[in-house]
Structure formats: structure tokens, C-alpha cells
């Protein structure tokens, strides 16, 4: 084995051991007994606890066969040259990174596919390469949610990858914690590791700005927002620019400034530049949310009916359309194919049912009180939908002091 392989294997074995023991609690994966294994119902010694400690501290001093036997405990095998896989395919790695940098979703998918084909799941090193490439592929092509334990694993094994793939790994972890797990503390730890590794990338700059804007304040970062946006547009990186446009919009809204110029600029970019359909779709949803938030209910209806009828759309857009239609007395159409987001809250599903069925007054009141219990600070748009329904109910069927009191509570929550 090469020197670097032994150094990496010593780290991997301890990672695998700790993960397995934390998951299963099997005594044979505890640190003191990891040097033992079962063979034909007999306990067999691979190495002593002292030898395993030595493997972790001075991996070069340990014979190859010890590594091989310890890998057997994870149904993994060593193959010469496997650790050198990416250096033999650097041209494809560079192309993958470029596709990732410019959010070329199809390019990311196909280049990951090309790198994945020769990789085996039972060969150490190759298995790790496979796991990351599959996650990158799923996240960018299918918007798949990645479990926290897998994200933590990636952060532990990041040392196995060349710089460009490390950047993709850290961005994958940051975006997953931010978008799906809503864990800004974990996002901060990812960025700390990025700084420790001295990695630089336009994508990581965007991640850092997202984190700073979320945890500190937008006004302090408007200069960085504008500078980064100028850089992205100068390099014709239109797909990546949407993240920064959203931050700029938030800045404008916090300062009660006119946002029409930003919307016009983005609409012009969408019409004249090679923007990916996924980004166009996301911006359309953002525009619907923005219009609803500004009580432009007719525009919500117009945007929805002009783009989404008889198609699969995020449930939040459907709820906004239903609510806007209810407010304006517009007879909303039943949408035959509405994609409920996977793992969507029951509150979303219940609200959709509330709108789709013409409930009697007494049932509507009961459902509104049920929704009221679910109102929270972390979803202002959903809260606004519920609040609007309460307001309509009060207007038509005033119940006096109690309902006015509840209305005041809702306003305070919002």
C-alpha cells in the first residue's frame, strides 16, 4: 500500500468503526474490541487494542494485512490503484466542476454518470467516491433531500477528494442543512471547515453570503451582494445569480424600497439569456409569493392560471392561488394534478382540503381554529394564508369579543 493510502485508511477505519458503533451498538465495533471479529462462530483476533491505537497514530508502522482484515468487517476490500481514480479522470472532474459552477443540471447529471460507471461499492475509496457522486447527482438533478447522517459522513471523509470535488461536497452539505434541515448552526460549521481548508470558489462565496445575511443582517452586506451579482453577470453565470437576486430583494424589502427595478432586470434576463427552466420556475414561484405578500391577489391568480393549471406545482403555490381566489371571490378551478411536496406538513394538506371543499360554516370555523393552533413564526406566508381566512370569516360571520381577541393574537404572531 502507498503511504497516503495507509494514512487515509487509518482515518476511514476509525470513521467506519465510530459510525457503526453509534448506529448498532455492536461491541465488536467499540474501540477496545474493534481488533476482534467473528469467524465460524468463533472470536478471532485481528490485532490488539494497542496495535489499533498504533494504526491510528502511526499508520505506516502497521502491516497491510491488518488493514485488509479490518476492512473485511465492513464488507470492503482494498484494490491497488483505486485511490488514484480521480487523478486519472481529472478532465472529467474539471468538466463536472464547471457544470456545477454554472448550474448546468443536465451536465452535472451526465458527468457524474460517466464518473460513476467504473466504480464499485465493495472497494474501499471507490465506494466513497460513488456515494458523493450519487448524492451530487441526486441533489442537483432531482432535488433529493439528503439525510443528516450522510451529510456528517461526507464532512468526515472530505479529505479523500480533490479540491473541486471538496468544494462541491461542502456546498452540498451547506445547501442541504440550509434548505432541507433549516440548521444554520450546521451551516456555520461547514463554512468553518471551508475556511480551515482554504478553499475558494464563487459558489462558496454565495454560501458564505447567504449565511452572513441570515445570521447577521442584510444592510451590512449590500456591498458584497452587489459586487457578487456584478461578478456573476459579468461571467454570464445567470443561473447562480438568482440566489443573490433574492438576497438583494430581501434587502430592498427590509428598507421599504421599490423592488420593481429588480423584477424588471430579472424578467429581462429570463427572456434574453440562457437561464435554466428550473431557475425560471423558481423565480415564478418567488414572484407569486411576493405578489401575495404585497396583497396583489389578482396578479397571483393571473400568474398561476397562466402557468400552472393542469401541471404539477409546489403545494405552497396552490395554497396561495386558492387563498387569493377566495379573497377576490374568483371561482378557483380544481387542479387535477397538484404535486404535494414529499414529507409535506399535514397542515399544508389540510389547508388544501379546506379550500377544495365547500365546507359548511360550522366545519369551517372548527378547521380555522385547528389551523390557528399551528400558526408559528417560521412560515410567514403560510401564516398569512390562515390569517386571511380568519379575516374573511370575521367579516362575514362575526362572533363578537372572542373572535376579535383571537384576531389580535394572530396579528401579534405575524
Tab-separated table of C-alpha atoms in Angstrom:
chain	number	residue	atom	x	y	z
A	1	UNK	CA	0.000	0.000	0.000
A	2	UNK	CA	1.067	3.562	-0.648
A	3	UNK	CA	1.904	5.815	2.300
A	4	UNK	CA	-1.029	8.125	1.585
A	5	UNK	CA	-3.357	5.126	1.322
A	6	UNK	CA	-2.422	3.881	4.784
A	7	UNK	CA	-2.890	7.370	6.220
A	8	UNK	CA	-6.318	7.634	4.628
A	9	UNK	CA	-7.306	4.084	5.562
A	10	UNK	CA	-6.470	4.678	9.215
A	11	UNK	CA	-8.860	7.649	9.223
A	12	UNK	CA	-11.543	5.774	7.290
A	13	UNK	CA	-11.452	2.736	9.556
A	14	UNK	CA	-11.962	4.872	12.637
A	15	UNK	CA	-14.809	6.757	10.912
A	16	UNK	CA	-16.493	3.496	9.895
A	17	UNK	CA	-15.973	1.993	13.348
A	18	UNK	CA	-17.412	5.004	15.175
A	19	UNK	CA	-20.412	5.308	12.801
A	20	UNK	CA	-21.237	1.600	13.059
A	21	UNK	CA	-20.913	1.534	16.835
A	22	UNK	CA	-23.071	4.658	17.203
A	23	UNK	CA	-25.729	3.118	14.962
A	24	UNK	CA	-25.809	-0.518	16.147
A	25	UNK	CA	-24.012	-0.563	19.490
A	26	UNK	CA	-22.240	-3.792	18.479
A	27	UNK	CA	-19.449	-4.447	20.999
A	28	UNK	CA	-17.164	-5.673	18.195
A	29	UNK	CA	-17.139	-2.086	16.897
A	30	UNK	CA	-16.272	-0.497	20.219
A	31	UNK	CA	-12.780	0.944	20.262
A	32	UNK	CA	-11.431	-1.630	22.726
A	33	UNK	CA	-12.792	-4.670	20.830
A	34	UNK	CA	-12.518	-3.496	17.250
A	35	UNK	CA	-9.444	-5.704	16.764
A	36	UNK	CA	-11.622	-8.802	17.076
A	37	UNK	CA	-14.040	-10.388	14.608
A	38	UNK	CA	-16.312	-13.402	14.389
A	39	UNK	CA	-15.372	-16.265	12.071
A	40	UNK	CA	-17.349	-19.526	12.007
A	41	UNK	CA	-18.941	-18.582	15.333
A	42	UNK	CA	-15.508	-18.126	16.873
A	43	UNK	CA	-13.909	-14.904	18.106
A	44	UNK	CA	-10.793	-14.235	16.038
A	45	UNK	CA	-8.068	-11.718	16.839
A	46	UNK	CA	-7.051	-9.296	14.092
A	47	UNK	CA	-4.950	-7.004	16.225
A	48	UNK	CA	-4.656	-5.893	19.818
A	49	UNK	CA	-6.129	-2.652	21.130
A	50	UNK	CA	-2.552	-1.329	21.347
A	51	UNK	CA	-1.948	-2.186	17.672
A	52	UNK	CA	-5.177	-0.472	16.624
A	53	UNK	CA	-4.155	2.642	18.551
A	54	UNK	CA	-0.815	2.492	16.783
A	55	UNK	CA	-2.632	2.186	13.445
A	56	UNK	CA	-4.423	5.459	14.183
A	57	UNK	CA	-1.331	7.291	15.423
A	58	UNK	CA	1.422	5.865	13.172
A	59	UNK	CA	-0.361	4.099	10.306
A	60	UNK	CA	2.830	3.346	8.358
A	61	UNK	CA	4.057	1.009	11.100
A	62	UNK	CA	1.167	-1.415	10.633
A	63	UNK	CA	1.286	-4.321	8.168
A	64	UNK	CA	-1.020	-4.290	5.151
A	65	UNK	CA	-2.863	-7.451	6.208
A	66	UNK	CA	-4.205	-5.738	9.344
A	67	UNK	CA	-5.879	-3.079	7.192
A	68	UNK	CA	-7.319	-5.747	4.894
A	69	UNK	CA	-8.764	-7.776	7.760
A	70	UNK	CA	-10.282	-4.706	9.429
A	71	UNK	CA	-11.860	-3.666	6.108
A	72	UNK	CA	-13.492	-7.116	5.971
A	73	UNK	CA	-15.591	-6.106	8.970
A	74	UNK	CA	-17.317	-3.589	6.691
A	75	UNK	CA	-17.523	-5.931	3.649
A	76	UNK	CA	-14.950	-3.767	1.905
A	77	UNK	CA	-11.805	-4.778	0.079
A	78	UNK	CA	-8.677	-2.988	-0.997
A	79	UNK	CA	-7.702	-2.750	-4.659
A	80	UNK	CA	-4.432	-1.289	-5.860
A	81	UNK	CA	-4.875	1.970	-7.766
A	82	UNK	CA	-8.433	2.621	-6.561
A	83	UNK	CA	-7.389	5.662	-4.525
A	84	UNK	CA	-5.898	7.230	-7.673
A	85	UNK	CA	-9.192	7.192	-9.582
A	86	UNK	CA	-9.841	10.922	-9.830
A	87	UNK	CA	-6.295	11.813	-10.868
A	88	UNK	CA	-6.823	9.545	-13.880
A	89	UNK	CA	-10.072	11.331	-14.771
A	90	UNK	CA	-9.239	14.960	-13.976
A	91	UNK	CA	-10.520	16.218	-17.325
A	92	UNK	CA	-13.979	14.870	-16.465
A	93	UNK	CA	-13.703	16.230	-12.905
A	94	UNK	CA	-12.909	19.706	-14.281
A	95	UNK	CA	-15.874	19.491	-16.650
A	96	UNK	CA	-18.129	18.400	-13.775
A	97	UNK	CA	-16.986	21.305	-11.624
A	98	UNK	CA	-17.643	23.766	-14.466
A	99	UNK	CA	-21.153	22.358	-14.941
A	100	UNK	CA	-21.719	22.609	-11.181
A	101	UNK	CA	-20.375	26.181	-11.084
A	102	UNK	CA	-22.820	27.318	-13.767
A	103	UNK	CA	-25.703	25.155	-12.511
A	104	UNK	CA	-25.839	23.103	-15.686
A	105	UNK	CA	-28.109	20.450	-14.156
A	106	UNK	CA	-28.025	18.074	-17.122
A	107	UNK	CA	-24.261	18.418	-17.410
A	108	UNK	CA	-23.826	17.587	-13.715
A	109	UNK	CA	-26.032	14.515	-14.097
A	110	UNK	CA	-24.281	13.086	-17.164
A	111	UNK	CA	-20.735	13.819	-15.973
A	112	UNK	CA	-21.485	12.205	-12.593
A	113	UNK	CA	-22.889	9.247	-14.503
A	114	UNK	CA	-19.679	8.952	-16.529
A	115	UNK	CA	-17.524	9.012	-13.392
A	116	UNK	CA	-19.798	6.547	-11.586
A	117	UNK	CA	-19.787	3.770	-14.197
A	118	UNK	CA	-16.424	2.133	-13.312
A	119	UNK	CA	-16.835	2.477	-9.525
A	120	UNK	CA	-17.595	-0.474	-7.265
A	121	UNK	CA	-19.468	-0.363	-3.954
A	122	UNK	CA	-17.293	-3.018	-2.290
A	123	UNK	CA	-13.886	-1.432	-2.959
A	124	UNK	CA	-12.645	0.999	-0.337
A	125	UNK	CA	-12.054	4.517	-1.712
A	126	UNK	CA	-14.231	3.763	-4.753
A	127	UNK	CA	-17.261	3.328	-2.501
A	128	UNK	CA	-16.744	6.802	-1.023
A	129	UNK	CA	-16.323	8.333	-4.463
A	130	UNK	CA	-19.554	6.629	-5.529
A	131	UNK	CA	-21.521	7.877	-2.517
A	132	UNK	CA	-20.571	11.525	-3.098
A	133	UNK	CA	-21.138	11.477	-6.862
A	134	UNK	CA	-24.572	9.886	-6.415
A	135	UNK	CA	-25.509	12.492	-3.806
A	136	UNK	CA	-24.368	15.367	-6.053
A	137	UNK	CA	-26.299	13.845	-8.936
A	138	UNK	CA	-29.498	13.375	-6.908
A	139	UNK	CA	-29.314	16.779	-5.223
A	140	UNK	CA	-28.855	18.772	-8.430
A	141	UNK	CA	-30.964	16.709	-10.808
A	142	UNK	CA	-33.810	15.525	-8.557
A	143	UNK	CA	-33.562	17.997	-5.640
A	144	UNK	CA	-33.313	14.987	-3.336
A	145	UNK	CA	-33.163	15.553	0.420
A	146	UNK	CA	-30.007	14.085	1.957
A	147	UNK	CA	-30.140	12.621	5.455
A	148	UNK	CA	-28.139	14.286	8.209
A	149	UNK	CA	-26.053	11.195	8.948
A	150	UNK	CA	-24.877	11.090	5.315
A	151	UNK	CA	-24.016	14.797	5.384
A	152	UNK	CA	-21.966	14.276	8.555
A	153	UNK	CA	-20.226	11.343	6.909
A	154	UNK	CA	-19.282	13.448	3.886
A	155	UNK	CA	-17.758	16.096	6.135
A	156	UNK	CA	-15.677	13.424	7.874
A	157	UNK	CA	-14.319	11.940	4.607
A	158	UNK	CA	-13.786	15.191	2.684
A	159	UNK	CA	-10.003	14.635	2.803
A	160	UNK	CA	-10.377	11.891	0.169
A	161	UNK	CA	-11.357	14.271	-2.622
A	162	UNK	CA	-9.527	16.757	-4.871
A	163	UNK	CA	-10.255	20.466	-4.298
A	164	UNK	CA	-13.001	20.831	-6.909
A	165	UNK	CA	-14.942	17.883	-5.526
A	166	UNK	CA	-14.364	19.133	-1.974
A	167	UNK	CA	-15.995	22.430	-2.981
A	168	UNK	CA	-18.964	20.503	-4.345
A	169	UNK	CA	-19.100	18.415	-1.156
A	170	UNK	CA	-19.133	21.442	1.141
A	171	UNK	CA	-21.717	23.256	-0.979
A	172	UNK	CA	-23.880	20.130	-0.978
A	173	UNK	CA	-23.720	19.965	2.816
A	174	UNK	CA	-24.336	23.705	3.269
A	175	UNK	CA	-27.318	23.771	0.900
A	176	UNK	CA	-28.811	20.637	2.445
A	177	UNK	CA	-28.558	21.978	6.000
A	178	UNK	CA	-29.912	25.359	4.849
A	179	UNK	CA	-32.702	24.254	2.507
A	180	UNK	CA	-33.967	20.992	3.961
A	181	UNK	CA	-32.830	20.795	7.587
A	182	UNK	CA	-33.073	24.527	8.469
A	183	UNK	CA	-29.952	24.206	10.614
A	184	UNK	CA	-27.896	27.402	10.431
A	185	UNK	CA	-25.577	26.194	13.187
A	186	UNK	CA	-24.575	23.246	10.994
A	187	UNK	CA	-24.194	25.645	8.039
A	188	UNK	CA	-21.742	27.687	10.110
A	189	UNK	CA	-19.675	24.586	10.914
A	190	UNK	CA	-19.495	23.708	7.222
A	191	UNK	CA	-18.188	27.182	6.392
A	192	UNK	CA	-15.651	26.982	9.237
A	193	UNK	CA	-14.294	23.813	7.653
A	194	UNK	CA	-14.176	25.536	4.257
A	195	UNK	CA	-12.068	28.329	5.740
A	196	UNK	CA	-9.818	25.821	7.502
A	197	UNK	CA	-9.188	24.093	4.172
A	198	UNK	CA	-8.513	27.457	2.448
A	199	UNK	CA	-10.893	26.581	-0.361
A	200	UNK	CA	-12.015	29.397	-2.661
A	201	UNK	CA	-14.931	29.367	-5.082
A	202	UNK	CA	-17.636	31.701	-6.306
A	203	UNK	CA	-20.201	29.152	-5.087
A	204	UNK	CA	-18.724	29.114	-1.585
A	205	UNK	CA	-18.744	32.942	-1.631
A	206	UNK	CA	-22.506	32.783	-2.259
A	207	UNK	CA	-22.930	30.258	0.562
A	208	UNK	CA	-20.992	32.476	2.948
A	209	UNK	CA	-23.071	35.500	1.965
A	210	UNK	CA	-26.303	33.554	2.481
A	211	UNK	CA	-25.089	32.585	5.952
A	212	UNK	CA	-23.958	36.101	6.880
A	213	UNK	CA	-27.158	37.714	5.630
A	214	UNK	CA	-29.260	35.191	7.556
A	215	UNK	CA	-27.321	35.319	10.821
A	216	UNK	CA	-26.116	38.942	10.923
A	217	UNK	CA	-28.058	41.447	8.818
A	218	UNK	CA	-28.671	42.299	5.190
A	219	UNK	CA	-27.780	46.033	5.295
A	220	UNK	CA	-24.228	45.230	6.395
A	221	UNK	CA	-23.742	43.107	3.292
A	222	UNK	CA	-25.399	45.052	0.468
A	223	UNK	CA	-21.970	45.991	-0.925
A	224	UNK	CA	-20.963	42.316	-1.100
A	225	UNK	CA	-24.345	41.432	-2.603
A	226	UNK	CA	-23.946	43.974	-5.416
A	227	UNK	CA	-20.296	43.081	-6.038
A	228	UNK	CA	-21.050	39.362	-6.216
A	229	UNK	CA	-24.023	39.951	-8.500
A	230	UNK	CA	-21.892	42.078	-10.849
A	231	UNK	CA	-19.256	39.341	-10.934
A	232	UNK	CA	-21.814	36.637	-11.744
A	233	UNK	CA	-23.417	38.628	-14.546
A	234	UNK	CA	-20.024	39.629	-15.954
A	235	UNK	CA	-19.121	35.919	-16.169
A	236	UNK	CA	-22.542	35.102	-17.658
A	237	UNK	CA	-23.323	32.866	-14.705
A	238	UNK	CA	-27.037	33.637	-14.829
A	239	UNK	CA	-28.330	30.560	-13.017
A	240	UNK	CA	-26.200	31.229	-9.932
A	241	UNK	CA	-27.252	34.881	-9.901
A	242	UNK	CA	-30.771	34.065	-8.686
A	243	UNK	CA	-29.572	33.348	-5.142
A	244	UNK	CA	-28.018	36.799	-4.996
A	245	UNK	CA	-31.037	38.500	-6.568
A	246	UNK	CA	-33.201	37.025	-3.802
A	247	UNK	CA	-30.826	38.464	-1.183
A	248	UNK	CA	-31.000	41.837	-2.909
A	249	UNK	CA	-34.797	41.667	-2.903
A	250	UNK	CA	-34.788	40.947	0.817
A	251	UNK	CA	-32.565	43.999	1.351
A	252	UNK	CA	-34.948	46.197	-0.639
A	253	UNK	CA	-37.950	44.896	1.298
A	254	UNK	CA	-36.281	45.400	4.689
A	255	UNK	CA	-35.631	49.017	3.759
A	256	UNK	CA	-39.103	49.582	2.255
A	257	UNK	CA	-37.606	50.434	-1.129
A	258	UNK	CA	-39.138	49.915	-4.562
A	259	UNK	CA	-38.391	46.437	-5.937
A	260	UNK	CA	-39.760	46.942	-9.456
A	261	UNK	CA	-36.312	47.529	-10.972
A	262	UNK	CA	-35.032	44.178	-9.673
A	263	UNK	CA	-38.044	42.318	-11.053
A	264	UNK	CA	-37.698	44.028	-14.416
A	265	UNK	CA	-33.991	43.189	-14.542
A	266	UNK	CA	-34.587	39.524	-13.773
A	267	UNK	CA	-37.503	39.255	-16.190
A	268	UNK	CA	-35.319	40.711	-18.929
A	269	UNK	CA	-32.554	38.249	-18.093
A	270	UNK	CA	-35.005	35.339	-18.245
A	271	UNK	CA	-36.246	36.466	-21.672
A	272	UNK	CA	-32.862	37.129	-23.274
A	273	UNK	CA	-30.292	34.887	-21.552
A	274	UNK	CA	-29.799	31.098	-21.335
A	275	UNK	CA	-31.499	30.613	-17.976
A	276	UNK	CA	-32.322	27.049	-16.955
A	277	UNK	CA	-36.053	26.173	-16.743
A	278	UNK	CA	-35.595	25.180	-13.084
A	279	UNK	CA	-34.482	28.713	-12.264
A	280	UNK	CA	-37.305	30.255	-14.295
A	281	UNK	CA	-39.742	28.059	-12.373
A	282	UNK	CA	-38.234	29.002	-9.002
A	283	UNK	CA	-38.386	32.711	-9.850
A	284	UNK	CA	-42.030	32.371	-10.894
A	285	UNK	CA	-42.853	30.805	-7.511
A	286	UNK	CA	-40.907	33.620	-5.835
A	287	UNK	CA	-42.915	36.188	-7.810
A	288	UNK	CA	-46.211	34.576	-6.786
A	289	UNK	CA	-45.146	34.592	-3.130
A	290	UNK	CA	-44.013	38.227	-3.441
A	291	UNK	CA	-47.301	39.270	-5.085
A	292	UNK	CA	-49.327	37.537	-2.389
A	293	UNK	CA	-47.237	39.117	0.353
A	294	UNK	CA	-47.971	42.541	-1.176
A	295	UNK	CA	-51.700	41.735	-1.422
A	296	UNK	CA	-51.617	41.744	-5.242
A	297	UNK	CA	-54.129	38.902	-5.333
A	298	UNK	CA	-55.272	39.397	-8.930
A	299	UNK	CA	-51.652	39.066	-10.047
A	300	UNK	CA	-51.301	35.816	-8.058
A	301	UNK	CA	-54.326	34.396	-9.872
A	302	UNK	CA	-53.081	35.625	-13.263
A	303	UNK	CA	-49.587	34.177	-12.773
A	304	UNK	CA	-50.909	30.865	-11.531
A	305	UNK	CA	-53.558	30.324	-14.180
A	306	UNK	CA	-51.170	31.470	-16.899
A	307	UNK	CA	-48.513	28.949	-15.958
A	308	UNK	CA	-49.703	26.136	-13.711
A	309	UNK	CA	-53.168	24.809	-14.479
A	310	UNK	CA	-53.138	21.045	-15.095
A	311	UNK	CA	-49.478	20.794	-14.108
A	312	UNK	CA	-47.532	19.656	-11.090
A	313	UNK	CA	-46.523	22.565	-8.869
A	314	UNK	CA	-45.360	23.097	-5.278
A	315	UNK	CA	-48.234	22.981	-2.840
A	316	UNK	CA	-47.433	26.454	-1.423
A	317	UNK	CA	-48.208	27.967	-4.850
A	318	UNK	CA	-51.515	26.108	-4.938
A	319	UNK	CA	-52.452	27.386	-1.480
A	320	UNK	CA	-51.570	30.950	-2.454
A	321	UNK	CA	-53.761	30.646	-5.554
A	322	UNK	CA	-56.688	29.237	-3.584
A	323	UNK	CA	-56.375	31.911	-0.910
A	324	UNK	CA	-56.114	34.750	-3.443
A	325	UNK	CA	-59.159	33.373	-5.274
A	326	UNK	CA	-61.099	33.177	-2.030
A	327	UNK	CA	-60.234	36.774	-1.135
A	328	UNK	CA	-61.190	38.176	-4.549
A	329	UNK	CA	-64.228	35.880	-4.923
A	330	UNK	CA	-62.600	34.430	-8.019
A	331	UNK	CA	-64.031	30.935	-8.713
A	332	UNK	CA	-60.811	28.947	-8.486
A	333	UNK	CA	-60.525	25.904	-10.688
A	334	UNK	CA	-59.900	22.434	-9.272
A	335	UNK	CA	-56.372	21.443	-10.237
A	336	UNK	CA	-56.306	17.801	-11.306
A	337	UNK	CA	-52.573	17.278	-10.878
A	338	UNK	CA	-51.070	19.025	-7.899
A	339	UNK	CA	-47.751	17.728	-6.632
A	340	UNK	CA	-47.747	17.635	-2.866
A	341	UNK	CA	-44.145	18.023	-1.774
A	342	UNK	CA	-42.725	14.858	-0.259
A	343	UNK	CA	-42.834	14.974	3.543
A	344	UNK	CA	-45.167	17.995	3.360
A	345	UNK	CA	-46.680	19.035	6.667
A	346	UNK	CA	-50.204	17.826	7.357
A	347	UNK	CA	-51.089	21.490	7.751
A	348	UNK	CA	-50.423	22.005	4.022
A	349	UNK	CA	-52.548	19.021	3.097
A	350	UNK	CA	-55.362	20.071	5.442
A	351	UNK	CA	-55.351	23.612	4.073
A	352	UNK	CA	-55.590	22.302	0.514
A	353	UNK	CA	-58.578	20.182	1.545
A	354	UNK	CA	-60.121	23.206	3.277
A	355	UNK	CA	-60.026	25.198	0.061
A	356	UNK	CA	-61.074	22.410	-2.295
A	357	UNK	CA	-64.266	21.525	-0.432
A	358	UNK	CA	-67.096	23.956	0.217
A	359	UNK	CA	-67.352	23.300	3.939
A	360	UNK	CA	-70.425	24.263	5.979
A	361	UNK	CA	-69.904	27.272	8.237
A	362	UNK	CA	-69.640	25.286	11.477
A	363	UNK	CA	-66.963	22.998	9.960
A	364	UNK	CA	-65.066	25.956	8.542
A	365	UNK	CA	-64.951	27.561	11.976
A	366	UNK	CA	-63.671	24.330	13.511
A	367	UNK	CA	-60.973	23.933	10.846
A	368	UNK	CA	-59.848	27.556	11.219
A	369	UNK	CA	-59.355	27.072	14.940
A	370	UNK	CA	-57.342	23.935	14.176
A	371	UNK	CA	-55.126	25.873	11.734
A	372	UNK	CA	-54.788	28.680	14.270
A	373	UNK	CA	-53.069	26.290	16.695
A	374	UNK	CA	-50.436	25.582	14.015
A	375	UNK	CA	-49.516	29.216	13.333
A	376	UNK	CA	-45.832	29.834	14.021
A	377	UNK	CA	-43.115	32.404	13.396
A	378	UNK	CA	-41.169	30.305	10.889
A	379	UNK	CA	-43.534	30.431	7.896
A	380	UNK	CA	-44.916	33.927	7.395
A	381	UNK	CA	-46.577	33.141	4.037
A	382	UNK	CA	-48.495	30.180	5.455
A	383	UNK	CA	-49.442	32.273	8.469
A	384	UNK	CA	-50.742	34.989	6.144
A	385	UNK	CA	-52.952	32.491	4.318
A	386	UNK	CA	-54.509	31.376	7.602
A	387	UNK	CA	-54.843	34.957	8.814
A	388	UNK	CA	-56.651	35.952	5.617
A	389	UNK	CA	-59.133	33.121	6.069
A	390	UNK	CA	-59.805	34.253	9.631
A	391	UNK	CA	-60.337	37.815	8.414
A	392	UNK	CA	-62.852	36.686	5.779
A	393	UNK	CA	-64.675	34.610	8.358
A	394	UNK	CA	-64.848	37.508	10.833
A	395	UNK	CA	-66.140	39.832	8.160
A	396	UNK	CA	-68.968	37.519	7.133
A	397	UNK	CA	-69.794	35.777	10.402
A	398	UNK	CA	-68.705	37.970	13.288
A	399	UNK	CA	-68.838	36.146	16.613
A	400	UNK	CA	-68.028	39.141	18.801
A	401	UNK	CA	-65.435	39.569	21.526
A	402	UNK	CA	-63.848	36.101	21.443
A	403	UNK	CA	-63.030	36.168	17.737
A	404	UNK	CA	-61.726	39.731	17.878
A	405	UNK	CA	-59.456	38.639	20.694
A	406	UNK	CA	-58.159	35.718	18.581
A	407	UNK	CA	-57.655	38.049	15.619
A	408	UNK	CA	-55.439	40.250	17.776
A	409	UNK	CA	-53.379	37.229	18.860
A	410	UNK	CA	-52.862	36.220	15.219
A	411	UNK	CA	-51.728	39.717	14.287
A	412	UNK	CA	-49.180	39.660	17.078
A	413	UNK	CA	-47.890	36.283	15.949
A	414	UNK	CA	-47.476	37.560	12.414
